[in-house]
């Protein structure tokens, strides 16, 4: 049995020595004839991927190209204009970061910029956050911080962490359209914080945005230090190797050239036509086998390296936003997707691995292994004679992998030799291509996100209703009204969203809405009135 398992491991292992990379899918239960049966589909997916890289329209909904692969190989861009844009932007990113580090560009009052505050949401924050956490060190040129939500308390916590250094903080505002409310709100909160110090946002800010977007115009009007482009052929969840991720990384002091080189190396490897020698193709096929091509199992990401703790969050967006689709490319209702969650090893072994081994079999695991324990030059202290903490980390990974296998639970293992910018670029590129290939295996569009747009529209409707609720209360100052009465006065057919709005307004005294519950009554008997 053990010998058979090792033979299978040897037969299915992909090892790329020049990249310091391994992919093991031997613990996925491919049924007999799977690879032969899937051969036409994966070859078609590989052909479509080649067409995408050559500049074909790959997002039929929006009739646009998908070109994040060109970011690390500009020579592959389909037009000289696109190639020039990529190369000029990279040169500008490097030059701008150099000018900031050399204090050629300075804040209004401080001698130099010491901190970096990225204001973004989704892919405009997750990629930069991943790079900052995975590659940061005490030697960084700037300390990174993030506004990645529209939570006022979140803004306060970040500003408190920055403290007196706000005047020495460079803000990078990232939004393709400039209309993303979370990013706009963060920018306005930051602008108010600068104003309280007698400073201007523009003297401390740079924008990454689409040409002539609302943010582009705002940056111009307010004298931002610089503006960098976001192109319509780069989606947010695949934007880490554009100015979205490269600018914050370069400002932090990370090696963005190595990040790009690692992605380009993985792209070269994953263009291989033979699926069993192509890590992205084999990964996509493993997902198909594990989920039945219908999302029947979740993807659990278990990186055994603290620096990759945010990798599962990054993959949540990349995988779930790309693959979670109601309709396929032919318009048929398919309800596709793969749910992704994870934290890190060996922390997970003291948390939800209990369920993975002994609970419902509704997942497949992906272990991420890093062979080198330390950065070069660091000491390998023993915790027992001849045993280091890193030995235990590896033992826990192998032990959990074996424990899952013994229970019939499937897993994949991705191994890199050492953690660094080149390796991170490789991982990003591997999963970007695997997601694209899997999407074609199940005939869906990986490059649009109609559900996200629906959520934004619904949120705006709530904001509009809140205005109607406040207007209704203001028309009757001091008058106590039930939820149903407020709803009627606001012209709302459904009182439930009005209840939600009133509940939150009443919990924030500065909004001037008072709730009163009659003696012996419930929250649904409460009345609301506006003061002032």
Short mmCIF file of C-alpha atoms in Angstrom, two decimals:
data_model
loop_
_atom_site.label_atom_id
_atom_site.label_comp_id
_atom_site.label_asym_id
_atom_site.label_seq_id
_atom_site.Cartn_x
_atom_site.Cartn_y
_atom_site.Cartn_z
CA UNK A 1 0.00 0.00 0.00
CA UNK A 2 2.74 2.47 1.01
CA UNK A 3 4.77 1.55 -2.07
CA UNK A 4 1.75 2.02 -4.31
CA UNK A 5 1.17 5.41 -2.71
CA UNK A 6 4.79 6.42 -3.31
CA UNK A 7 4.61 5.30 -6.93
CA UNK A 8 1.51 7.42 -7.39
CA UNK A 9 3.24 10.36 -5.71
CA UNK A 10 6.24 9.98 -8.01
CA UNK A 11 4.09 9.68 -11.13
CA UNK A 12 1.93 12.73 -10.42
CA UNK A 13 4.54 15.05 -8.87
CA UNK A 14 5.57 18.14 -10.84
CA UNK A 15 9.01 19.43 -9.90
CA UNK A 16 10.51 22.55 -11.46
CA UNK A 17 14.07 22.72 -10.06
CA UNK A 18 14.86 26.10 -11.61
CA UNK A 19 11.85 27.60 -9.83
CA UNK A 20 12.27 25.74 -6.54
CA UNK A 21 8.68 24.53 -6.95
CA UNK A 22 6.75 21.27 -6.48
CA UNK A 23 3.08 20.37 -7.00
CA UNK A 24 1.69 17.13 -5.55
CA UNK A 25 -1.86 16.07 -6.49
CA UNK A 26 -1.35 12.38 -5.70
CA UNK A 27 -3.88 12.49 -2.87
CA UNK A 28 -6.73 13.55 -5.12
CA UNK A 29 -8.84 10.51 -6.02
CA UNK A 30 -8.87 10.79 -9.81
CA UNK A 31 -11.16 8.06 -11.09
CA UNK A 32 -10.01 5.58 -13.72
CA UNK A 33 -9.79 7.19 -17.13
CA UNK A 34 -10.16 10.73 -15.74
CA UNK A 35 -7.20 12.26 -17.55
CA UNK A 36 -8.10 10.65 -20.86
CA UNK A 37 -11.71 11.77 -20.52
CA UNK A 38 -10.72 15.33 -19.61
CA UNK A 39 -8.00 15.65 -22.27
CA UNK A 40 -10.18 17.42 -24.89
CA UNK A 41 -11.52 19.87 -22.29
CA UNK A 42 -8.16 20.83 -20.83
CA UNK A 43 -6.63 21.19 -24.29
CA UNK A 44 -9.50 23.50 -25.25
CA UNK A 45 -8.91 25.49 -22.04
CA UNK A 46 -5.20 25.78 -22.81
CA UNK A 47 -6.02 26.98 -26.32
CA UNK A 48 -8.41 29.59 -24.96
CA UNK A 49 -5.75 30.73 -22.52
CA UNK A 50 -3.29 31.15 -25.39
CA UNK A 51 -5.90 33.20 -27.26
CA UNK A 52 -6.46 35.33 -24.15
CA UNK A 53 -2.74 36.05 -23.85
CA UNK A 54 -2.65 36.94 -27.56
CA UNK A 55 -5.27 39.62 -26.98
CA UNK A 56 -8.60 37.93 -27.79
CA UNK A 57 -11.74 39.31 -26.16
CA UNK A 58 -11.96 37.06 -23.10
CA UNK A 59 -14.74 38.82 -21.21
CA UNK A 60 -17.72 38.60 -23.58
CA UNK A 61 -20.05 40.44 -21.18
CA UNK A 62 -17.98 43.60 -21.33
CA UNK A 63 -16.28 42.98 -24.70
CA UNK A 64 -12.84 43.58 -23.30
CA UNK A 65 -9.50 41.87 -23.19
CA UNK A 66 -8.02 40.27 -20.09
CA UNK A 67 -4.32 41.03 -19.95
CA UNK A 68 -2.86 40.60 -16.50
CA UNK A 69 -0.33 38.16 -18.00
CA UNK A 70 1.20 40.99 -20.02
CA UNK A 71 2.09 42.83 -16.82
CA UNK A 72 5.07 40.52 -16.25
CA UNK A 73 5.83 39.97 -19.95
CA UNK A 74 5.12 43.25 -21.79
CA UNK A 75 6.60 41.85 -25.00
CA UNK A 76 3.54 39.57 -25.22
CA UNK A 77 1.12 42.50 -25.24
CA UNK A 78 -0.98 42.52 -28.43
CA UNK A 79 -0.22 46.15 -29.32
CA UNK A 80 2.84 48.41 -29.03
CA UNK A 81 0.67 50.91 -27.14
CA UNK A 82 -0.18 48.44 -24.39
CA UNK A 83 3.42 47.29 -24.13
CA UNK A 84 4.57 50.88 -23.85
CA UNK A 85 1.98 51.65 -21.16
CA UNK A 86 3.15 48.70 -19.06
CA UNK A 87 6.84 49.50 -19.39
CA UNK A 88 6.42 53.23 -18.76
CA UNK A 89 4.26 52.58 -15.71
CA UNK A 90 6.79 50.21 -14.18
CA UNK A 91 9.57 52.74 -14.77
CA UNK A 92 7.43 55.48 -13.20
CA UNK A 93 6.63 53.31 -10.17
CA UNK A 94 10.32 52.65 -9.55
CA UNK A 95 11.27 56.30 -10.07
CA UNK A 96 8.48 57.58 -7.82
CA UNK A 97 9.41 55.17 -5.02
CA UNK A 98 13.05 56.21 -5.36
CA UNK A 99 12.11 59.89 -5.11
CA UNK A 100 10.03 59.21 -1.98
CA UNK A 101 12.81 57.18 -0.35
CA UNK A 102 15.41 59.83 -1.18
CA UNK A 103 13.12 62.58 0.18
CA UNK A 104 13.07 64.32 -3.17
CA UNK A 105 9.30 64.36 -2.66
CA UNK A 106 8.41 65.42 0.88
CA UNK A 107 5.34 65.99 3.03
CA UNK A 108 4.16 69.50 3.81
CA UNK A 109 5.93 69.69 7.17
CA UNK A 110 7.88 66.49 7.90
CA UNK A 111 11.36 65.88 6.54
CA UNK A 112 10.35 62.70 4.72
CA UNK A 113 7.57 60.15 4.28
CA UNK A 114 7.99 57.33 6.79
CA UNK A 115 4.64 55.54 6.54
CA UNK A 116 2.36 54.33 3.78
CA UNK A 117 -1.45 54.16 3.95
CA UNK A 118 -3.16 52.20 1.17
CA UNK A 119 -6.85 53.07 0.71
CA UNK A 120 -8.67 50.43 -1.33
CA UNK A 121 -11.14 47.55 -1.25
CA UNK A 122 -11.17 44.00 -2.58
CA UNK A 123 -8.33 43.38 -5.02
CA UNK A 124 -7.12 46.93 -4.50
CA UNK A 125 -6.30 46.01 -0.90
CA UNK A 126 -5.95 42.22 -0.65
CA UNK A 127 -3.01 41.97 -3.05
CA UNK A 128 -1.01 44.79 -1.43
CA UNK A 129 -1.84 43.42 2.03
CA UNK A 130 -0.65 39.95 1.05
CA UNK A 131 2.64 41.28 -0.31
CA UNK A 132 3.19 43.50 2.72
CA UNK A 133 2.62 40.63 5.16
CA UNK A 134 4.48 37.99 3.16
CA UNK A 135 7.57 40.04 2.35
CA UNK A 136 7.82 42.79 4.96
CA UNK A 137 10.69 43.16 7.40
CA UNK A 138 12.08 45.70 9.91
CA UNK A 139 14.32 46.94 7.08
CA UNK A 140 11.34 48.19 5.04
CA UNK A 141 11.70 51.73 3.73
CA UNK A 142 8.14 52.62 4.80
CA UNK A 143 5.68 51.07 7.28
CA UNK A 144 2.46 50.00 5.53
CA UNK A 145 -1.10 50.52 6.81
CA UNK A 146 -4.47 49.89 5.14
CA UNK A 147 -7.98 51.30 4.94
CA UNK A 148 -9.78 48.33 3.37
CA UNK A 149 -13.39 48.87 4.42
CA UNK A 150 -15.88 51.64 5.15
CA UNK A 151 -15.87 50.98 8.91
CA UNK A 152 -15.39 54.26 10.85
CA UNK A 153 -13.93 52.36 13.79
CA UNK A 154 -11.51 50.70 11.39
CA UNK A 155 -10.41 54.13 10.18
CA UNK A 156 -9.90 55.22 13.77
CA UNK A 157 -7.81 52.17 14.66
CA UNK A 158 -5.47 52.69 11.70
CA UNK A 159 -5.14 56.42 12.38
CA UNK A 160 -4.44 55.65 16.05
CA UNK A 161 -1.70 53.23 15.00
CA UNK A 162 -0.14 55.89 12.77
CA UNK A 163 -0.49 58.48 15.53
CA UNK A 164 1.75 61.52 15.31
CA UNK A 165 3.24 60.18 12.08
CA UNK A 166 0.19 61.08 9.98
CA UNK A 167 2.01 64.15 8.70
CA UNK A 168 4.76 61.83 7.44
CA UNK A 169 2.33 59.36 5.84
CA UNK A 170 1.89 58.93 2.10
CA UNK A 171 -1.61 57.83 1.05
CA UNK A 172 -2.08 55.61 -2.00
CA UNK A 173 -5.73 55.81 -3.07
CA UNK A 174 -6.72 52.92 -5.37
CA UNK A 175 -9.98 52.71 -7.33
CA UNK A 176 -10.38 51.97 -11.03
CA UNK A 177 -13.67 53.82 -11.45
CA UNK A 178 -13.16 56.29 -8.65
CA UNK A 179 -16.76 55.61 -7.67
CA UNK A 180 -16.17 52.74 -5.25
CA UNK A 181 -17.87 53.97 -2.10
CA UNK A 182 -15.67 52.18 0.43
CA UNK A 183 -12.53 53.71 -1.09
CA UNK A 184 -14.11 57.14 -1.49
CA UNK A 185 -15.24 57.10 2.15
CA UNK A 186 -11.78 56.11 3.33
CA UNK A 187 -10.23 58.89 1.27
CA UNK A 188 -12.64 61.47 2.69
CA UNK A 189 -12.02 60.27 6.26
CA UNK A 190 -8.29 60.56 5.65
CA UNK A 191 -8.70 63.99 4.11
CA UNK A 192 -10.55 65.12 7.25
CA UNK A 193 -7.75 63.74 9.43
CA UNK A 194 -5.12 65.69 7.48
CA UNK A 195 -7.32 68.79 7.64
CA UNK A 196 -7.49 68.58 11.43
CA UNK A 197 -3.69 68.89 11.42
CA UNK A 198 -3.83 71.86 9.08
CA UNK A 199 -2.52 69.71 6.20
CA UNK A 200 -3.87 68.96 2.73
CA UNK A 201 -4.54 65.49 1.36
CA UNK A 202 -3.11 66.29 -2.06
CA UNK A 203 0.37 67.01 -0.69
CA UNK A 204 0.40 63.54 0.87
CA UNK A 205 -1.41 61.42 -1.72
CA UNK A 206 -1.07 59.52 -4.97
CA UNK A 207 -3.89 57.93 -6.98
CA UNK A 208 -4.02 54.63 -8.86
CA UNK A 209 -7.10 54.82 -11.05
CA UNK A 210 -8.61 54.72 -14.51
CA UNK A 211 -8.03 57.56 -16.93
CA UNK A 212 -10.57 60.38 -16.46
CA UNK A 213 -12.29 58.53 -13.60
CA UNK A 214 -13.86 60.45 -10.73
CA UNK A 215 -10.72 59.77 -8.67
CA UNK A 216 -8.46 60.81 -11.55
CA UNK A 217 -10.27 64.16 -11.76
CA UNK A 218 -10.26 64.57 -7.96
CA UNK A 219 -6.52 63.90 -7.83
CA UNK A 220 -5.88 66.48 -10.53
CA UNK A 221 -8.08 69.10 -8.90
CA UNK A 222 -6.50 68.53 -5.47
CA UNK A 223 -2.87 68.44 -6.51
CA UNK A 224 -2.00 64.83 -5.77
CA UNK A 225 1.71 64.07 -6.01
CA UNK A 226 1.18 61.59 -8.87
CA UNK A 227 -1.39 59.48 -10.70
CA UNK A 228 -0.83 55.94 -11.95
CA UNK A 229 -3.06 54.03 -14.37
CA UNK A 230 -5.49 51.16 -13.93
CA UNK A 231 -6.40 49.64 -17.28
CA UNK A 232 -9.75 48.13 -18.21
CA UNK A 233 -7.99 44.91 -19.25
CA UNK A 234 -6.82 44.24 -15.66
CA UNK A 235 -9.44 43.11 -13.15
CA UNK A 236 -9.16 44.00 -9.48
CA UNK A 237 -8.55 40.45 -8.31
CA UNK A 238 -5.68 40.04 -10.81
CA UNK A 239 -4.17 43.50 -10.31
CA UNK A 240 -1.42 42.82 -7.77
CA UNK A 241 1.28 42.95 -10.47
CA UNK A 242 -0.01 46.23 -11.88
CA UNK A 243 0.52 49.64 -10.27
CA UNK A 244 -2.18 48.57 -7.77
CA UNK A 245 0.24 46.23 -6.04
CA UNK A 246 3.62 47.27 -7.40
CA UNK A 247 3.44 50.88 -6.20
CA UNK A 248 2.71 50.06 -2.52
CA UNK A 249 5.28 47.24 -2.62
CA UNK A 250 7.97 49.48 -4.13
CA UNK A 251 7.23 52.21 -1.60
CA UNK A 252 7.49 49.66 1.20
CA UNK A 253 10.88 48.74 -0.22
CA UNK A 254 10.08 45.28 -1.61
CA UNK A 255 11.79 43.88 -4.70
CA UNK A 256 9.06 44.26 -7.30
CA UNK A 257 11.34 43.17 -10.13
CA UNK A 258 11.74 39.78 -8.43
CA UNK A 259 7.97 39.61 -7.86
CA UNK A 260 7.39 40.13 -11.59
CA UNK A 261 10.16 37.70 -12.53
CA UNK A 262 8.65 34.95 -10.38
CA UNK A 263 5.27 35.42 -12.02
CA UNK A 264 6.85 35.39 -15.48
CA UNK A 265 8.72 32.17 -14.65
CA UNK A 266 5.50 30.48 -13.53
CA UNK A 267 3.69 31.75 -16.62
CA UNK A 268 6.36 30.11 -18.78
CA UNK A 269 5.96 26.81 -16.95
CA UNK A 270 2.15 26.91 -17.05
CA UNK A 271 2.04 27.44 -20.82
CA UNK A 272 3.23 23.84 -21.21
CA UNK A 273 0.86 21.94 -23.50
CA UNK A 274 1.12 18.63 -21.61
CA UNK A 275 -1.35 18.89 -18.68
CA UNK A 276 0.55 16.49 -16.42
CA UNK A 277 3.62 18.73 -16.75
CA UNK A 278 1.71 21.99 -16.36
CA UNK A 279 1.07 22.94 -12.70
CA UNK A 280 -1.89 25.25 -13.43
CA UNK A 281 -3.56 22.70 -15.72
CA UNK A 282 -3.00 19.88 -13.23
CA UNK A 283 -4.30 22.05 -10.40
CA UNK A 284 -7.44 22.89 -12.39
CA UNK A 285 -7.98 19.22 -13.18
CA UNK A 286 -7.53 18.32 -9.50
CA UNK A 287 -10.17 20.90 -8.55
CA UNK A 288 -12.51 19.45 -11.16
CA UNK A 289 -12.02 15.92 -9.87
CA UNK A 290 -12.41 16.92 -6.21
CA UNK A 291 -15.55 19.00 -6.75
CA UNK A 292 -17.15 17.01 -9.56
CA UNK A 293 -16.84 20.15 -11.65
CA UNK A 294 -19.84 21.49 -9.75
CA UNK A 295 -18.45 23.03 -6.55
CA UNK A 296 -19.51 20.09 -4.37
CA UNK A 297 -16.52 20.55 -2.06
CA UNK A 298 -14.82 23.54 -0.47
CA UNK A 299 -11.17 24.46 -0.94
CA UNK A 300 -9.32 24.70 2.40
CA UNK A 301 -6.00 26.55 2.13
CA UNK A 302 -3.45 25.55 4.80
CA UNK A 303 -0.18 27.49 4.41
CA UNK A 304 2.45 26.26 6.84
CA UNK A 305 4.24 29.61 6.97
CA UNK A 306 3.18 32.66 8.99
CA UNK A 307 4.11 34.96 6.13
CA UNK A 308 1.38 33.36 4.00
CA UNK A 309 -1.39 33.76 6.57
CA UNK A 310 -3.26 36.15 4.25
CA UNK A 311 -2.94 33.87 1.22
CA UNK A 312 -6.26 32.16 1.93
CA UNK A 313 -8.01 35.56 2.03
CA UNK A 314 -6.35 36.54 -1.22
CA UNK A 315 -7.46 33.29 -2.84
CA UNK A 316 -10.99 33.70 -1.50
CA UNK A 317 -11.49 36.67 -3.76
CA UNK A 318 -9.52 35.31 -6.72
CA UNK A 319 -11.32 31.95 -6.73
CA UNK A 320 -14.79 32.81 -5.48
CA UNK A 321 -15.29 36.03 -7.44
CA UNK A 322 -13.97 34.35 -10.58
CA UNK A 323 -15.86 31.05 -10.29
CA UNK A 324 -19.04 31.91 -8.38
CA UNK A 325 -21.43 32.29 -11.33
CA UNK A 326 -25.13 31.66 -11.87
CA UNK A 327 -24.88 31.22 -15.65
CA UNK A 328 -22.36 29.62 -17.97
CA UNK A 329 -21.04 31.05 -21.22
CA UNK A 330 -24.05 29.65 -23.07
CA UNK A 331 -26.52 31.38 -20.74
CA UNK A 332 -27.54 28.21 -18.92
CA UNK A 333 -28.17 28.31 -15.17
CA UNK A 334 -25.34 26.34 -13.54
CA UNK A 335 -24.72 27.85 -10.05
CA UNK A 336 -20.94 27.32 -10.18
CA UNK A 337 -18.25 28.10 -7.62
CA UNK A 338 -15.75 26.75 -5.11
CA UNK A 339 -15.87 28.08 -1.55
CA UNK A 340 -12.43 28.94 -0.10
CA UNK A 341 -11.39 29.29 3.52
CA UNK A 342 -8.28 28.81 5.60
CA UNK A 343 -5.88 30.28 8.12
CA UNK A 344 -2.40 28.76 8.62
CA UNK A 345 -0.66 25.70 9.93
CA UNK A 346 -0.11 24.54 12.51
CA UNK A 347 -2.66 26.92 14.05
CA UNK A 348 -5.40 25.14 12.11
CA UNK A 349 -4.57 21.86 13.82
CA UNK A 350 -5.81 23.43 17.06
CA UNK A 351 -8.94 24.76 15.37
CA UNK A 352 -10.99 23.32 12.51
CA UNK A 353 -8.76 20.40 11.43
CA UNK A 354 -10.77 18.33 13.93
CA UNK A 355 -13.78 18.68 11.63
CA UNK A 356 -11.70 18.16 8.51
CA UNK A 357 -10.62 14.76 9.78
CA UNK A 358 -13.67 13.55 11.67
CA UNK A 359 -16.56 15.65 10.39
CA UNK A 360 -18.42 16.03 7.11
CA UNK A 361 -16.36 15.20 4.01
CA UNK A 362 -17.20 18.37 2.08
CA UNK A 363 -13.76 19.78 1.28
CA UNK A 364 -10.35 19.19 -0.22
CA UNK A 365 -7.27 20.68 1.43
CA UNK A 366 -4.33 22.48 -0.11
CA UNK A 367 -1.15 22.48 1.96
CA UNK A 368 1.38 25.22 1.16
CA UNK A 369 4.86 24.18 2.26
CA UNK A 370 8.00 26.33 2.45
CA UNK A 371 11.15 24.23 2.75
CA UNK A 372 13.53 26.89 4.06
CA UNK A 373 12.78 27.75 7.68
CA UNK A 374 14.59 31.09 7.95
CA UNK A 375 15.88 33.88 5.81
CA UNK A 376 19.61 33.39 5.08
CA UNK A 377 21.85 34.24 8.00
CA UNK A 378 19.33 33.59 10.76
CA UNK A 379 20.04 31.08 13.54
CA UNK A 380 18.43 27.64 13.67
CA UNK A 381 17.92 27.23 17.43
CA UNK A 382 17.10 23.76 18.67
CA UNK A 383 14.01 23.14 20.79
CA UNK A 384 15.16 19.58 21.52
CA UNK A 385 18.48 17.87 20.81
CA UNK A 386 18.82 17.82 17.02
CA UNK A 387 15.29 19.22 16.50
CA UNK A 388 14.26 22.76 15.54
CA UNK A 389 10.88 24.49 15.59
CA UNK A 390 10.91 24.23 11.80
CA UNK A 391 11.21 20.46 12.06
CA UNK A 392 8.03 20.45 14.11
CA UNK A 393 6.27 22.68 11.57
CA UNK A 394 7.14 20.22 8.82
CA UNK A 395 6.14 17.29 10.99
CA UNK A 396 2.76 18.84 11.70
CA UNK A 397 2.16 19.41 8.00
CA UNK A 398 3.04 15.84 7.08
CA UNK A 399 1.12 14.48 10.05
CA UNK A 400 -2.05 16.39 9.17
CA UNK A 401 -1.75 15.40 5.52
CA UNK A 402 -1.45 11.74 6.52
CA UNK A 403 -4.27 11.97 9.05
CA UNK A 404 -6.59 13.38 6.38
CA UNK A 405 -5.55 10.74 3.86
CA UNK A 406 -6.18 7.97 6.39
CA UNK A 407 -9.76 9.27 6.68
CA UNK A 408 -10.18 9.31 2.90
CA UNK A 409 -9.97 13.11 2.71
CA UNK A 410 -8.36 14.55 -0.42
CA UNK A 411 -5.50 17.04 -0.47
CA UNK A 412 -3.04 18.88 -2.70
CA UNK A 413 0.40 20.08 -1.63
CA UNK A 414 2.19 23.07 -3.15
CA UNK A 415 5.83 23.36 -2.11
CA UNK A 416 8.23 26.25 -2.61
CA UNK A 417 11.85 26.23 -1.58
CA UNK A 418 12.02 29.63 0.11
CA UNK A 419 9.70 32.54 0.87
CA UNK A 420 10.52 35.70 -1.02
CA UNK A 421 9.25 38.03 -3.74
CA UNK A 422 10.03 35.61 -6.56
CA UNK A 423 8.14 32.80 -4.82
CA UNK A 424 5.15 35.03 -4.08
CA UNK A 425 5.03 36.07 -7.74
CA UNK A 426 5.05 32.39 -8.69
CA UNK A 427 2.15 31.56 -6.36
CA UNK A 428 0.07 34.49 -7.62
CA UNK A 429 0.64 33.51 -11.25
CA UNK A 430 -0.04 29.81 -10.58
CA UNK A 431 -3.46 30.45 -9.09
CA UNK A 432 -4.41 33.14 -11.60
CA UNK A 433 -3.91 30.68 -14.45
CA UNK A 434 -5.44 27.72 -12.63
CA UNK A 435 -8.61 29.74 -12.01
CA UNK A 436 -8.83 30.72 -15.68
CA UNK A 437 -8.33 27.16 -16.88
CA UNK A 438 -10.85 25.73 -14.42
CA UNK A 439 -13.42 28.28 -15.53
CA UNK A 440 -13.14 27.07 -19.11
CA UNK A 441 -13.36 23.45 -17.94
CA UNK A 442 -16.80 24.27 -16.53
CA UNK A 443 -17.68 26.79 -19.30
CA UNK A 444 -18.06 29.97 -17.25
CA UNK A 445 -16.72 33.52 -17.51
CA UNK A 446 -13.99 33.95 -14.88
CA UNK A 447 -13.52 37.62 -15.63
CA UNK A 448 -16.76 39.34 -14.66
CA UNK A 449 -18.56 39.79 -11.33
CA UNK A 450 -22.27 40.62 -11.80
CA UNK A 451 -23.07 39.63 -8.21
CA UNK A 452 -20.71 42.28 -6.86
CA UNK A 453 -22.41 44.96 -8.94
CA UNK A 454 -25.82 43.78 -7.70
CA UNK A 455 -24.66 44.17 -4.10
CA UNK A 456 -23.40 47.70 -4.77
CA UNK A 457 -26.74 48.65 -6.32
CA UNK A 458 -28.67 47.24 -3.38
CA UNK A 459 -26.43 49.11 -0.92
CA UNK A 460 -27.12 52.38 -2.72
CA UNK A 461 -30.84 51.70 -2.44
CA UNK A 462 -30.43 51.38 1.34
CA UNK A 463 -28.59 54.71 1.47
CA UNK A 464 -31.37 56.33 -0.54
CA UNK A 465 -34.02 54.86 1.77
CA UNK A 466 -32.13 56.17 4.80
CA UNK A 467 -32.41 59.66 3.34
CA UNK A 468 -36.15 59.19 2.94
CA UNK A 469 -36.44 57.94 6.54
CA UNK A 470 -34.58 60.95 7.93
CA UNK A 471 -36.65 63.27 5.77
CA UNK A 472 -39.85 61.66 7.05
CA UNK A 473 -38.76 62.10 10.68
CA UNK A 474 -37.65 65.67 10.01
CA UNK A 475 -41.05 66.59 8.63
CA UNK A 476 -42.45 65.82 12.08
CA UNK A 477 -39.79 67.02 14.56
CA UNK A 478 -40.32 65.67 18.05
CA UNK A 479 -43.15 63.37 17.01
CA UNK A 480 -42.74 59.72 18.07
CA UNK A 481 -43.49 57.31 15.23
CA UNK A 482 -43.53 53.53 14.98
CA UNK A 483 -41.47 51.72 12.38
CA UNK A 484 -44.60 51.18 10.30
CA UNK A 485 -45.49 54.88 10.49
CA UNK A 486 -41.98 55.92 9.48
CA UNK A 487 -42.05 53.45 6.61
CA UNK A 488 -45.37 54.82 5.37
CA UNK A 489 -44.15 58.41 5.67
CA UNK A 490 -40.95 57.49 3.79
CA UNK A 491 -42.92 55.79 1.00
CA UNK A 492 -41.44 52.37 1.77
CA UNK A 493 -43.58 49.27 1.16
CA UNK A 494 -41.46 47.03 3.40
CA UNK A 495 -40.91 48.16 7.02
CA UNK A 496 -38.06 45.70 7.67
CA UNK A 497 -35.25 47.73 6.01
CA UNK A 498 -36.68 50.81 7.76
CA UNK A 499 -36.33 48.93 11.08
CA UNK A 500 -32.68 48.18 10.28
CA UNK A 501 -32.00 51.82 9.44
CA UNK A 502 -33.71 53.18 12.55
CA UNK A 503 -32.00 50.66 14.82
CA UNK A 504 -28.55 51.77 13.65
CA UNK A 505 -29.34 55.49 13.67
CA UNK A 506 -30.65 55.25 17.23
CA UNK A 507 -27.46 53.47 18.31
CA UNK A 508 -25.40 56.49 17.20
CA UNK A 509 -26.56 59.48 19.32
CA UNK A 510 -24.86 62.01 17.05
CA UNK A 511 -27.41 61.17 14.34
CA UNK A 512 -30.19 62.73 16.44
CA UNK A 513 -32.65 59.81 16.31
CA UNK A 514 -34.11 58.71 19.67
CA UNK A 515 -35.79 55.33 20.24
CA UNK A 516 -38.27 54.83 23.07
CA UNK A 517 -39.67 51.41 24.07
CA UNK A 518 -42.94 51.59 26.07
CA UNK A 519 -43.00 49.83 29.48
CA UNK A 520 -43.60 46.12 28.99
CA UNK A 521 -43.30 46.48 25.21
CA UNK A 522 -40.84 44.89 22.80
CA UNK A 523 -38.42 46.48 20.36
CA UNK A 524 -41.16 46.21 17.73
CA UNK A 525 -43.40 48.48 19.80
CA UNK A 526 -40.71 51.17 19.93
CA UNK A 527 -41.21 54.65 18.58
CA UNK A 528 -38.62 56.91 16.97
CA UNK A 529 -38.30 60.67 16.82
CA UNK A 530 -35.71 63.09 15.64
CA UNK A 531 -34.24 65.72 17.96
CA UNK A 532 -32.84 69.13 17.24
#
